[in-house]
GROMACS .gro file of C-alpha atoms in nm:
model
  295
    1UNK     CA    1   3.085   6.282   1.720
    2UNK     CA    2   3.142   5.969   1.514
    3UNK     CA    3   3.491   5.857   1.437
    4UNK     CA    4   3.658   5.604   1.220
    5UNK     CA    5   3.932   5.342   1.282
    6UNK     CA    6   4.048   4.990   1.179
    7UNK     CA    7   4.114   4.870   0.837
    8UNK     CA    8   3.967   5.119   0.597
    9UNK     CA    9   3.986   5.083   0.212
   10UNK     CA   10   4.042   5.375  -0.032
   11UNK     CA   11   3.822   5.215  -0.294
   12UNK     CA   12   3.922   5.207  -0.661
   13UNK     CA   13   3.642   5.303  -0.903
   14UNK     CA   14   3.551   5.070  -1.184
   15UNK     CA   15   3.473   5.218  -1.530
   16UNK     CA   16   3.326   5.050  -1.827
   17UNK     CA   17   3.333   5.231  -2.165
   18UNK     CA   18   3.392   5.552  -1.988
   19UNK     CA   19   3.115   5.533  -1.718
   20UNK     CA   20   3.086   5.418  -1.374
   21UNK     CA   21   3.045   5.036  -1.366
   22UNK     CA   22   2.792   5.021  -1.078
   23UNK     CA   23   2.755   4.643  -1.066
   24UNK     CA   24   3.130   4.599  -1.044
   25UNK     CA   25   3.150   4.862  -0.770
   26UNK     CA   26   2.882   4.681  -0.569
   27UNK     CA   27   3.078   4.358  -0.610
   28UNK     CA   28   3.392   4.538  -0.465
   29UNK     CA   29   3.194   4.662  -0.179
   30UNK     CA   30   3.065   4.316  -0.097
   31UNK     CA   31   3.424   4.175  -0.121
   32UNK     CA   32   3.550   4.437   0.120
   33UNK     CA   33   3.283   4.381   0.376
   34UNK     CA   34   3.330   3.999   0.358
   35UNK     CA   35   3.703   4.066   0.396
   36UNK     CA   36   3.672   4.242   0.724
   37UNK     CA   37   3.710   4.601   0.600
   38UNK     CA   38   3.560   4.842   0.877
   39UNK     CA   39   3.518   5.157   0.673
   40UNK     CA   40   3.476   5.216   0.301
   41UNK     CA   41   3.637   5.528   0.147
   42UNK     CA   42   3.517   5.608  -0.212
   43UNK     CA   43   3.623   5.904  -0.406
   44UNK     CA   44   3.967   5.960  -0.273
   45UNK     CA   45   4.293   5.959  -0.480
   46UNK     CA   46   4.255   5.586  -0.545
   47UNK     CA   47   3.902   5.642  -0.676
   48UNK     CA   48   4.022   5.881  -0.955
   49UNK     CA   49   3.785   6.150  -0.816
   50UNK     CA   50   3.978   6.417  -0.979
   51UNK     CA   51   3.869   6.310  -1.320
   52UNK     CA   52   3.506   6.247  -1.232
   53UNK     CA   53   3.222   6.502  -1.238
   54UNK     CA   54   3.045   6.613  -0.928
   55UNK     CA   55   2.739   6.410  -1.025
   56UNK     CA   56   2.955   6.103  -1.081
   57UNK     CA   57   3.121   6.134  -0.754
   58UNK     CA   58   2.788   6.174  -0.569
   59UNK     CA   59   2.657   5.873  -0.756
   60UNK     CA   60   2.957   5.666  -0.662
   61UNK     CA   61   2.918   5.742  -0.291
   62UNK     CA   62   2.548   5.669  -0.305
   63UNK     CA   63   2.610   5.329  -0.457
   64UNK     CA   64   2.861   5.238  -0.182
   65UNK     CA   65   2.615   5.352   0.089
   66UNK     CA   66   2.331   5.157  -0.072
   67UNK     CA   67   2.541   4.837  -0.104
   68UNK     CA   68   2.687   4.865   0.237
   69UNK     CA   69   2.341   4.891   0.397
   70UNK     CA   70   2.492   5.010   0.729
   71UNK     CA   71   2.703   4.704   0.782
   72UNK     CA   72   3.019   4.919   0.765
   73UNK     CA   73   3.074   5.302   0.777
   74UNK     CA   74   3.122   5.503   0.459
   75UNK     CA   75   3.343   5.809   0.430
   76UNK     CA   76   3.314   6.002   0.106
   77UNK     CA   77   3.607   6.186  -0.045
   78UNK     CA   78   3.531   6.559  -0.094
   79UNK     CA   79   3.858   6.730  -0.142
   80UNK     CA   80   3.948   7.010  -0.373
   81UNK     CA   81   4.174   7.309  -0.385
   82UNK     CA   82   3.861   7.536  -0.395
   83UNK     CA   83   3.710   7.568  -0.052
   84UNK     CA   84   3.362   7.666  -0.197
   85UNK     CA   85   3.369   7.356  -0.406
   86UNK     CA   86   3.466   7.142  -0.101
   87UNK     CA   87   3.164   7.280   0.083
   88UNK     CA   88   2.940   7.181  -0.209
   89UNK     CA   89   3.112   6.834  -0.228
   90UNK     CA   90   3.060   6.772   0.135
   91UNK     CA   91   2.689   6.860   0.095
   92UNK     CA   92   2.667   6.593  -0.186
   93UNK     CA   93   2.850   6.326   0.028
   94UNK     CA   94   2.621   6.399   0.315
   95UNK     CA   95   2.303   6.387   0.106
   96UNK     CA   96   2.428   6.046  -0.039
   97UNK     CA   97   2.415   5.905   0.306
   98UNK     CA   98   2.783   5.890   0.400
   99UNK     CA   99   2.894   5.893   0.760
  100UNK     CA  100   3.162   6.147   0.709
  101UNK     CA  101   3.404   6.312   0.462
  102UNK     CA  102   3.770   6.283   0.371
  103UNK     CA  103   3.914   6.618   0.279
  104UNK     CA  104   4.260   6.648   0.138
  105UNK     CA  105   4.470   6.965   0.202
  106UNK     CA  106   4.413   7.205  -0.097
  107UNK     CA  107   4.668   7.122  -0.376
  108UNK     CA  108   4.836   7.341  -0.632
  109UNK     CA  109   4.743   7.675  -0.453
  110UNK     CA  110   5.002   7.599  -0.189
  111UNK     CA  111   4.807   7.761   0.099
  112UNK     CA  112   4.978   7.870   0.421
  113UNK     CA  113   4.929   7.680   0.741
  114UNK     CA  114   4.686   7.949   0.841
  115UNK     CA  115   4.507   7.911   0.514
  116UNK     CA  116   4.454   7.546   0.571
  117UNK     CA  117   4.314   7.607   0.909
  118UNK     CA  118   4.060   7.851   0.764
  119UNK     CA  119   3.988   7.604   0.476
  120UNK     CA  120   3.877   7.335   0.723
  121UNK     CA  121   3.704   7.582   0.954
  122UNK     CA  122   3.490   7.706   0.660
  123UNK     CA  123   3.390   7.356   0.563
  124UNK     CA  124   3.303   7.256   0.926
  125UNK     CA  125   3.108   7.579   0.973
  126UNK     CA  126   2.901   7.498   0.662
  127UNK     CA  127   2.835   7.138   0.777
  128UNK     CA  128   2.803   7.152   1.151
  129UNK     CA  129   2.808   6.804   1.318
  130UNK     CA  130   2.933   6.617   1.000
  131UNK     CA  131   3.266   6.436   1.067
  132UNK     CA  132   3.583   6.530   0.871
  133UNK     CA  133   3.889   6.332   0.822
  134UNK     CA  134   4.183   6.572   0.719
  135UNK     CA  135   4.409   6.409   0.469
  136UNK     CA  136   4.773   6.506   0.455
  137UNK     CA  137   4.963   6.377   0.151
  138UNK     CA  138   5.244   6.627   0.066
  139UNK     CA  139   5.381   6.412  -0.218
  140UNK     CA  140   5.061   6.477  -0.413
  141UNK     CA  141   4.952   6.818  -0.279
  142UNK     CA  142   5.267   7.025  -0.246
  143UNK     CA  143   5.171   7.130   0.115
  144UNK     CA  144   5.228   6.971   0.450
  145UNK     CA  145   4.970   6.985   0.725
  146UNK     CA  146   5.204   7.023   1.029
  147UNK     CA  147   5.133   6.890   1.376
  148UNK     CA  148   5.117   7.242   1.516
  149UNK     CA  149   4.835   7.308   1.258
  150UNK     CA  150   4.656   6.991   1.351
  151UNK     CA  151   4.659   7.115   1.712
  152UNK     CA  152   4.474   7.420   1.583
  153UNK     CA  153   4.231   7.198   1.400
  154UNK     CA  154   4.156   7.021   1.718
  155UNK     CA  155   3.939   7.326   1.812
  156UNK     CA  156   3.707   7.228   1.528
  157UNK     CA  157   3.474   6.954   1.669
  158UNK     CA  158   3.396   6.822   1.310
  159UNK     CA  159   3.762   6.735   1.254
  160UNK     CA  160   3.772   6.389   1.404
  161UNK     CA  161   4.079   6.217   1.249
  162UNK     CA  162   4.379   6.263   1.018
  163UNK     CA  163   4.501   6.047   0.744
  164UNK     CA  164   4.868   6.096   0.760
  165UNK     CA  165   5.054   5.990   0.451
  166UNK     CA  166   5.399   6.119   0.496
  167UNK     CA  167   5.537   5.777   0.593
  168UNK     CA  168   5.719   5.947   0.871
  169UNK     CA  169   5.693   5.781   1.213
  170UNK     CA  170   5.834   6.080   1.394
  171UNK     CA  171   5.533   6.271   1.245
  172UNK     CA  172   5.296   6.011   1.401
  173UNK     CA  173   5.462   6.060   1.745
  174UNK     CA  174   5.443   6.445   1.699
  175UNK     CA  175   5.079   6.426   1.626
  176UNK     CA  176   5.017   6.214   1.927
  177UNK     CA  177   5.219   6.464   2.136
  178UNK     CA  178   5.030   6.756   2.015
  179UNK     CA  179   4.675   6.607   1.986
  180UNK     CA  180   4.666   6.322   2.223
  181UNK     CA  181   4.342   6.123   2.201
  182UNK     CA  182   4.152   6.420   2.061
  183UNK     CA  183   4.213   6.298   1.703
  184UNK     CA  184   4.210   5.951   1.552
  185UNK     CA  185   4.543   5.894   1.386
  186UNK     CA  186   4.508   5.691   1.061
  187UNK     CA  187   4.804   5.581   0.845
  188UNK     CA  188   4.774   5.685   0.481
  189UNK     CA  189   5.078   5.462   0.389
  190UNK     CA  190   5.052   5.085   0.353
  191UNK     CA  191   5.416   5.049   0.406
  192UNK     CA  192   5.399   5.169   0.763
  193UNK     CA  193   5.073   5.033   0.912
  194UNK     CA  194   5.242   4.836   1.194
  195UNK     CA  195   5.487   5.103   1.310
  196UNK     CA  196   5.219   5.377   1.279
  197UNK     CA  197   4.993   5.178   1.505
  198UNK     CA  198   5.272   5.120   1.739
  199UNK     CA  199   5.316   5.498   1.753
  200UNK     CA  200   4.952   5.566   1.848
  201UNK     CA  201   4.755   5.509   1.524
  202UNK     CA  202   4.419   5.342   1.521
  203UNK     CA  203   4.404   5.216   1.167
  204UNK     CA  204   4.494   5.280   0.802
  205UNK     CA  205   4.310   5.405   0.487
  206UNK     CA  206   4.467   5.148   0.253
  207UNK     CA  207   4.512   5.094  -0.122
  208UNK     CA  208   4.644   4.729  -0.084
  209UNK     CA  209   4.322   4.626   0.097
  210UNK     CA  210   4.134   4.661  -0.241
  211UNK     CA  211   4.318   4.341  -0.331
  212UNK     CA  212   4.389   4.182   0.015
  213UNK     CA  213   4.106   4.303   0.250
  214UNK     CA  214   4.137   4.008   0.490
  215UNK     CA  215   4.510   4.027   0.512
  216UNK     CA  216   4.506   4.409   0.593
  217UNK     CA  217   4.211   4.364   0.841
  218UNK     CA  218   4.420   4.087   1.016
  219UNK     CA  219   4.729   4.303   1.026
  220UNK     CA  220   4.545   4.602   1.178
  221UNK     CA  221   4.370   4.385   1.426
  222UNK     CA  222   4.688   4.206   1.543
  223UNK     CA  223   4.878   4.537   1.572
  224UNK     CA  224   4.604   4.699   1.770
  225UNK     CA  225   4.586   4.393   1.996
  226UNK     CA  226   4.958   4.422   2.061
  227UNK     CA  227   5.051   4.098   1.892
  228UNK     CA  228   5.346   4.260   1.721
  229UNK     CA  229   5.517   3.930   1.613
  230UNK     CA  230   5.220   3.819   1.397
  231UNK     CA  231   5.149   4.164   1.280
  232UNK     CA  232   5.516   4.203   1.175
  233UNK     CA  233   5.484   3.877   0.964
  234UNK     CA  234   5.194   4.021   0.781
  235UNK     CA  235   5.357   4.363   0.729
  236UNK     CA  236   5.659   4.199   0.577
  237UNK     CA  237   5.448   3.952   0.374
  238UNK     CA  238   5.254   4.232   0.214
  239UNK     CA  239   5.556   4.462   0.162
  240UNK     CA  240   5.620   4.370  -0.204
  241UNK     CA  241   5.249   4.405  -0.281
  242UNK     CA  242   5.261   4.755  -0.147
  243UNK     CA  243   5.573   4.828  -0.353
  244UNK     CA  244   5.417   4.699  -0.683
  245UNK     CA  245   5.093   4.898  -0.622
  246UNK     CA  246   5.297   5.216  -0.635
  247UNK     CA  247   5.550   5.116  -0.907
  248UNK     CA  248   5.332   5.323  -1.150
  249UNK     CA  249   5.102   5.605  -1.049
  250UNK     CA  250   4.823   5.488  -0.825
  251UNK     CA  251   4.561   5.363  -0.885
  252UNK     CA  252   4.697   5.226  -1.216
  253UNK     CA  253   4.845   4.917  -1.056
  254UNK     CA  254   4.561   4.841  -0.807
  255UNK     CA  255   4.305   4.850  -1.092
  256UNK     CA  256   4.511   4.608  -1.292
  257UNK     CA  257   4.525   4.388  -0.985
  258UNK     CA  258   4.140   4.399  -0.947
  259UNK     CA  259   4.121   4.325  -1.314
  260UNK     CA  260   4.337   4.009  -1.266
  261UNK     CA  261   4.118   3.901  -0.961
  262UNK     CA  262   3.810   3.934  -1.200
  263UNK     CA  263   3.640   4.209  -1.005
  264UNK     CA  264   3.650   4.467  -1.278
  265UNK     CA  265   3.827   4.591  -1.586
  266UNK     CA  266   4.157   4.784  -1.582
  267UNK     CA  267   4.011   5.098  -1.739
  268UNK     CA  268   4.148   5.429  -1.614
  269UNK     CA  269   4.077   5.783  -1.724
  270UNK     CA  270   4.329   6.005  -1.899
  271UNK     CA  271   4.585   6.126  -1.816
  272UNK     CA  272   4.640   5.786  -1.658
  273UNK     CA  273   4.690   5.485  -1.880
  274UNK     CA  274   4.681   5.112  -1.814
  275UNK     CA  275   4.972   4.934  -1.651
  276UNK     CA  276   5.271   4.848  -1.868
  277UNK     CA  277   5.328   4.486  -1.943
  278UNK     CA  278   5.650   4.408  -1.756
  279UNK     CA  279   5.507   4.574  -1.434
  280UNK     CA  280   5.173   4.402  -1.480
  281UNK     CA  281   5.347   4.067  -1.494
  282UNK     CA  282   5.526   4.132  -1.170
  283UNK     CA  283   5.189   4.222  -0.997
  284UNK     CA  284   5.027   3.912  -1.126
  285UNK     CA  285   5.307   3.694  -0.996
  286UNK     CA  286   5.292   3.858  -0.655
  287UNK     CA  287   4.915   3.802  -0.626
  288UNK     CA  288   4.985   3.442  -0.699
  289UNK     CA  289   5.256   3.415  -0.431
  290UNK     CA  290   5.019   3.566  -0.181
  291UNK     CA  291   4.749   3.320  -0.280
  292UNK     CA  292   4.512   3.587  -0.396
  293UNK     CA  293   4.525   3.471  -0.763
  294UNK     CA  294   4.513   3.114  -0.885
  295UNK     CA  295   4.788   3.000  -1.115
   0.00000   0.00000   0.00000
């Protein structure tokens, strides 16, 4: 079963006049591949998938797959709080040519741990042999996929990895204790890439790498190679960028940053609104300090 590791980018989605800006999306894909990103992840939280239609999401994944041309892997976001809808979304992701799917824990419903197991089991049963990355982000979903539950998910061959976004290093160790090498552990938190890898992780699904793909790829590579001193320098160097990218609801700041870098416009869909001026100025200055934006 295919798995995924390294520096993986949760792609932001460019809009122009309310529609997917395909040419800008392709430019972002090229920038990511040239910057050393190993896996592209469209249609996650950063991609504003929740305000896109099923057809738009499928089209976005297809554009990424087409532009990537097999040079890197593509994992399409397919999460929902409706299991039947997830099954349909995974079918669309698979038909679009993606290598796997990212499935967030069901939100709003607040399922029990047993309910989450059955959720993933139903999706896997509907799509045998198609890899799933489970995504745990309690701050957005209201539920926490516990290590004991991940151990139960290890019985589902299609579940190959977990994107763990609690920011809790004890959680990373608990997952390693429970699941060992059965699952690939991926950080879902840019602030903790280095310590997460030190605790057994094999990569990150990153927001910041939209803006700094080479820097994040280098950080992950150094950490995985055991060069902790150089990796620590990069982790600290990027820390304020991570902070600023979450100073307003993500992906508002990262889309503003991509706008400043000339990759695409800052357009977001309601209920999100563009970044406020004081915060936008701080982000622009940080991009200049990192050498990503010319003065």
